[in-house]
Coordinates of C-alpha atoms in Angstrom, one line a residue:
M98 CA 41.2 4.3 -53.4
F99 CA 37.7 4.9 -52.0
N100 CA 34.8 3.4 -54.0
F101 CA 31.3 4.2 -52.8
R102 CA 29.7 1.2 -54.3
R103 CA 32.3 -1.2 -53.0
F104 CA 32.2 0.6 -49.6
G105 CA 28.4 0.1 -49.5
K106 CA 28.8 -3.7 -50.0
Y107 CA 31.6 -3.9 -47.4
F108 CA 29.7 -1.8 -44.9
A109 CA 26.6 -4.0 -45.2
T110 CA 28.8 -7.0 -44.6
D111 CA 30.5 -5.3 -41.6
V112 CA 27.0 -4.5 -40.1
R113 CA 26.0 -8.2 -40.4
T114 CA 29.3 -9.4 -39.0
C115 CA 29.1 -7.0 -36.1
W116 CA 25.5 -7.9 -35.4
A117 CA 26.5 -11.6 -35.3
N118 CA 29.3 -10.9 -32.9
F119 CA 27.8 -8.2 -30.7
G120 CA 24.0 -8.2 -31.3
L121 CA 23.1 -10.2 -28.3
S122 CA 25.4 -8.1 -26.1
L123 CA 23.8 -5.0 -27.5
L124 CA 20.3 -6.2 -26.7
T125 CA 21.3 -7.3 -23.3
I126 CA 22.9 -4.0 -22.4
S127 CA 20.2 -1.8 -23.9
L128 CA 17.1 -3.7 -22.9
L129 CA 18.1 -5.9 -19.9
F130 CA 19.8 -3.2 -17.9
P131 CA 16.7 -0.9 -17.5
T132 CA 14.5 -3.9 -17.0
V133 CA 16.6 -5.5 -14.3
L134 CA 17.0 -2.1 -12.6
Y135 CA 13.3 -1.7 -12.4
I136 CA 12.7 -5.2 -11.1
V137 CA 15.4 -5.0 -8.4
T138 CA 14.4 -1.5 -7.3
T139 CA 10.7 -2.3 -6.9
A140 CA 11.5 -5.6 -5.2
F141 CA 13.7 -3.9 -2.6
N142 CA 11.1 -1.1 -2.1
L143 CA 8.5 -3.8 -1.5
I144 CA 10.7 -5.6 1.0
L145 CA 12.1 -2.6 2.9
R146 CA 9.4 0.0 2.6
S147 CA 6.3 -2.1 1.9
S148 CA 5.5 0.2 -1.0
W149 CA 5.6 -0.2 -4.8
D150 CA 8.1 2.4 -6.1
G151 CA 10.1 2.3 -9.3
P152 CA 13.6 3.7 -9.6
D153 CA 13.9 7.4 -9.5
M154 CA 15.5 9.6 -12.1
G155 CA 18.9 9.8 -10.4
I156 CA 19.6 6.0 -10.3
R157 CA 18.2 5.6 -13.9
V158 CA 20.6 8.2 -15.2
F159 CA 23.5 6.6 -13.5
V160 CA 22.7 3.1 -14.8
F161 CA 22.1 4.5 -18.3
A162 CA 25.6 6.1 -18.2
V163 CA 27.1 2.8 -17.0
A164 CA 25.2 0.8 -19.7
M165 CA 26.5 3.2 -22.4
F166 CA 30.0 2.9 -21.1
C167 CA 29.8 -0.9 -21.1
L168 CA 28.6 -0.7 -24.7
V169 CA 31.5 1.5 -25.8
V170 CA 34.1 -0.6 -24.0
T171 CA 32.9 -4.0 -25.2
M172 CA 31.7 -3.3 -28.8
P173 CA 35.1 -2.8 -30.5
V174 CA 36.6 -6.0 -29.0
K175 CA 33.6 -8.0 -30.0
C176 CA 33.4 -6.6 -33.6
Y177 CA 37.0 -6.0 -34.5
G178 CA 39.2 -7.6 -31.9
R179 CA 39.7 -10.8 -33.8
I180 CA 41.6 -9.1 -36.7
T181 CA 44.7 -9.5 -34.6
E182 CA 44.3 -13.3 -34.8
K183 CA 46.2 -15.0 -37.6
Q184 CA 43.4 -16.9 -39.3
Y185 CA 40.6 -14.3 -39.0
G186 CA 43.0 -11.4 -39.5
S187 CA 44.3 -13.0 -42.8
F188 CA 40.7 -13.4 -43.9
W189 CA 39.8 -9.8 -43.0
L190 CA 42.8 -8.5 -45.0
T191 CA 41.6 -10.3 -48.1
L192 CA 38.1 -8.8 -48.0
P193 CA 37.5 -6.9 -51.3
A194 CA 37.7 -3.4 -49.8
S195 CA 40.5 -0.8 -49.5
R196 CA 42.0 0.0 -46.1
L197 CA 40.3 3.4 -46.2
E198 CA 36.9 1.8 -46.7
K199 CA 37.5 -0.6 -43.8
F200 CA 38.8 2.4 -41.7
V201 CA 35.7 4.5 -42.4
S202 CA 33.4 1.5 -41.8
M203 CA 35.1 0.9 -38.4
F204 CA 34.6 4.5 -37.4
I205 CA 30.9 4.7 -38.4
M206 CA 30.1 1.4 -36.7
T207 CA 32.0 2.2 -33.5
C208 CA 31.2 5.9 -33.0
I209 CA 27.8 6.3 -34.7
I210 CA 25.7 3.2 -35.5
V211 CA 26.1 1.1 -32.4
P212 CA 26.0 3.9 -29.8
I213 CA 22.9 5.4 -31.4
T214 CA 21.2 2.1 -31.7
G215 CA 22.0 1.2 -28.1
T216 CA 20.8 4.7 -26.9
V217 CA 17.5 4.4 -28.8
L218 CA 16.8 0.9 -27.5
Y219 CA 17.7 1.9 -23.9
L220 CA 15.6 5.1 -23.9
G221 CA 12.7 3.2 -25.6
A222 CA 12.8 0.6 -22.9
D223 CA 12.9 3.2 -20.2
A224 CA 10.0 5.2 -21.7
I225 CA 7.9 2.0 -21.9
I226 CA 8.7 1.2 -18.2
C227 CA 7.8 4.7 -17.1
A228 CA 4.6 4.7 -19.1
L229 CA 3.5 1.5 -17.5
D230 CA 4.5 2.5 -14.0
H231 CA 4.1 6.1 -13.1
T232 CA 6.0 5.7 -9.8
C233 CA 9.2 6.0 -11.9
G234 CA 8.4 9.6 -12.7
R235 CA 9.5 11.1 -16.0
N236 CA 11.4 9.0 -18.5
L237 CA 15.0 9.9 -19.4
V238 CA 14.0 11.7 -22.6
A239 CA 11.6 13.9 -20.7
G240 CA 14.2 14.4 -18.0
G241 CA 16.7 15.4 -20.7
M242 CA 14.3 18.0 -22.1
E243 CA 13.8 19.4 -18.6
L244 CA 17.6 19.7 -18.2
L245 CA 17.8 21.7 -21.5
R246 CA 15.1 24.0 -20.2
H247 CA 17.1 24.5 -17.0
M248 CA 20.2 25.3 -19.0
S249 CA 18.2 27.9 -20.9
D250 CA 17.0 29.4 -17.6
L251 CA 20.7 29.5 -16.5
Q252 CA 21.5 31.6 -19.6
E253 CA 18.6 33.9 -18.9
F254 CA 19.8 34.2 -15.3
T255 CA 23.3 35.1 -16.5
M256 CA 21.8 37.9 -18.6
N257 CA 19.8 39.3 -15.7
L258 CA 22.9 39.0 -13.5
G259 CA 24.8 41.0 -16.0
E260 CA 22.3 43.8 -15.8
E261 CA 22.5 43.8 -12.0
S262 CA 26.1 43.1 -10.9
L263 CA 28.4 42.4 -13.8
T264 CA 30.2 44.8 -16.1
V265 CA 28.9 44.7 -19.6
E266 CA 32.1 43.0 -20.8
N267 CA 32.0 40.3 -18.1
A268 CA 28.2 39.8 -18.6
T269 CA 28.8 39.2 -22.3
V270 CA 31.5 36.7 -21.7
A271 CA 29.5 34.8 -19.1
Q272 CA 26.5 34.7 -21.5
E273 CA 28.7 33.4 -24.3
L274 CA 30.2 30.8 -22.0
V275 CA 26.7 29.5 -21.0
R276 CA 25.5 29.6 -24.6
Q277 CA 28.5 27.5 -25.7
I278 CA 28.2 24.8 -23.0
N279 CA 24.5 24.6 -23.8
S280 CA 25.3 23.4 -27.3
P281 CA 25.2 19.6 -27.7
W282 CA 27.7 19.7 -30.5
L283 CA 30.4 20.7 -28.0
Y284 CA 30.3 17.2 -26.6
V285 CA 30.3 15.2 -29.8
D286 CA 34.1 15.2 -30.0
D287 CA 34.2 14.2 -26.3
F288 CA 32.2 11.1 -27.1
F289 CA 34.5 10.2 -29.9
G290 CA 37.4 10.6 -27.4
I291 CA 35.8 7.9 -25.3
T292 CA 35.1 5.4 -28.0
L293 CA 38.2 5.7 -30.2
P294 CA 40.7 4.5 -27.6
F295 CA 38.9 1.2 -27.2
L296 CA 38.8 0.7 -30.9
L297 CA 42.5 1.3 -31.1
G298 CA 43.1 -1.0 -28.2
A299 CA 40.9 -3.7 -29.8
I300 CA 43.0 -3.8 -33.0
F301 CA 46.4 -3.0 -31.5
F302 CA 46.7 -5.4 -28.5
K303 CA 46.7 -9.1 -29.2
N304 CA 45.3 -10.2 -25.8
G305 CA 44.0 -8.5 -22.7
K306 CA 42.7 -5.8 -25.0
T307 CA 40.2 -4.1 -22.6
V308 CA 42.5 -4.2 -19.6
K309 CA 45.6 -3.0 -21.5
T310 CA 43.5 -0.2 -23.1
F311 CA 42.5 1.0 -19.6
L312 CA 46.1 0.9 -18.5
A313 CA 47.2 2.9 -21.5
I314 CA 44.5 5.5 -20.9
F315 CA 45.6 5.7 -17.2
A316 CA 49.2 6.1 -18.2
F317 CA 48.4 8.8 -20.7
S318 CA 46.2 10.7 -18.2
M319 CA 48.9 10.5 -15.5
A320 CA 51.5 11.9 -18.0
T321 CA 49.2 14.7 -19.1
S322 CA 48.4 15.6 -15.5
I323 CA 52.1 15.7 -14.5
I324 CA 52.9 18.0 -17.5
M325 CA 49.9 20.3 -17.0
S326 CA 49.8 20.5 -13.2
P327 CA 52.5 23.2 -12.8
F328 CA 50.7 25.5 -15.2
M329 CA 47.2 24.8 -13.9
A330 CA 48.1 24.9 -10.2
E331 CA 49.6 28.4 -10.5
W332 CA 46.5 29.7 -12.3
A333 CA 44.0 28.0 -9.9
S334 CA 45.9 29.3 -6.9
E335 CA 45.7 32.9 -8.3
I336 CA 41.9 32.5 -8.8
V337 CA 41.4 31.1 -5.2
T338 CA 43.5 33.9 -3.7
N339 CA 41.7 36.6 -5.5
A340 CA 38.3 35.1 -4.7
N341 CA 39.2 35.0 -1.0
N342 CA 40.3 38.7 -1.0
D343 CA 37.5 40.0 -3.3
P344 CA 34.4 37.9 -4.0
Q345 CA 33.8 40.1 -7.0
A346 CA 36.9 38.5 -8.5
V347 CA 34.9 35.3 -9.0
I348 CA 32.6 37.2 -11.4
S349 CA 35.5 39.0 -13.0
M350 CA 37.3 35.8 -13.8
F351 CA 34.9 35.3 -16.7
S352 CA 36.9 37.9 -18.5
H353 CA 40.0 35.7 -18.3
G354 CA 41.2 34.4 -21.7
L355 CA 40.6 30.8 -20.7
F356 CA 36.9 31.4 -20.1
K357 CA 36.5 33.6 -23.1
H358 CA 37.7 30.8 -25.4
L359 CA 36.8 27.7 -23.3
A360 CA 34.7 26.0 -25.9
L361 CA 37.3 26.7 -28.6
I362 CA 40.1 25.4 -26.4
D363 CA 38.1 22.3 -25.5
T364 CA 37.3 21.6 -29.2
I365 CA 41.0 22.1 -30.3
T366 CA 42.4 19.8 -27.6
D367 CA 39.7 17.1 -28.2
T368 CA 40.3 17.3 -32.0
I369 CA 44.0 16.9 -31.5
V370 CA 43.5 13.8 -29.4
N371 CA 40.9 12.3 -31.7
L372 CA 43.1 12.9 -34.8
A373 CA 46.0 11.2 -33.0
L374 CA 43.7 8.2 -32.2
L375 CA 42.4 8.0 -35.7
A376 CA 46.0 8.2 -37.0
G377 CA 46.9 5.3 -34.7
I378 CA 43.9 3.2 -36.0
W379 CA 44.8 4.0 -39.6
F380 CA 48.4 3.0 -39.3
R381 CA 47.5 -0.1 -37.4
I382 CA 45.2 -1.2 -40.2
K383 CA 47.9 -0.2 -42.8
T384 CA 50.6 -2.2 -41.1
L385 CA 48.5 -5.2 -40.0
K386 CA 50.1 -8.4 -41.3
H387 CA 49.8 -12.1 -40.6

């Protein structure tokens, strides 16, 4: 049974334990990555170009993505990987909290608290570096805001295109598609789909947790590709053939059912995968014995 007061106490303990196990790694990834990138880039520019230039937006976005991926991959093993060990796992099972409370705490820490903390620290460090050295250009937050403005411009362009060359129906579908992909909520479940496999791998495998998780993801992806390839290949071939024969078909494809409901299909498939991962985590906690 879920008890909010007991959960609050357990969650506070979980935060302290995770900070003790992963705090240094969190600070290293979030603060050291942008700092080292800046130092290395300016040093190379001084040596090779004889000019003081900080890293541009492209390389900083790439390193930010790498840093967040490292954060997601390493955090579950550091914070929860030891529950598969006999001594620590037995202690963890005896903690005064229900399995549901431990499960919810795991999810919040892995998918919300740590990623948000790491993101805020990294973006803060990047903003400070860009404020001190204007050769870096805009910081990542400002760059993200600029990207959102460009996406809004794309939506406006689609509306104007609809007035000029699309039918009313296709223009409406295209506008709706652009509006949906502009929504940040569309990508929340995708982020959960990245973090949850590594949490499941951390509490499922007894050793080689990260490597075995990658292998499991690769095997699942291969199996999915093999199953879906015949259906997708036929559809893609039809699109390409029509596009070669009639360029207007590229515009008309927006009226296809897949594009009409692209966001809904993406949400449904991601939700199914995430629910399967959550079910795996739940049953692993439920059946964990030492």
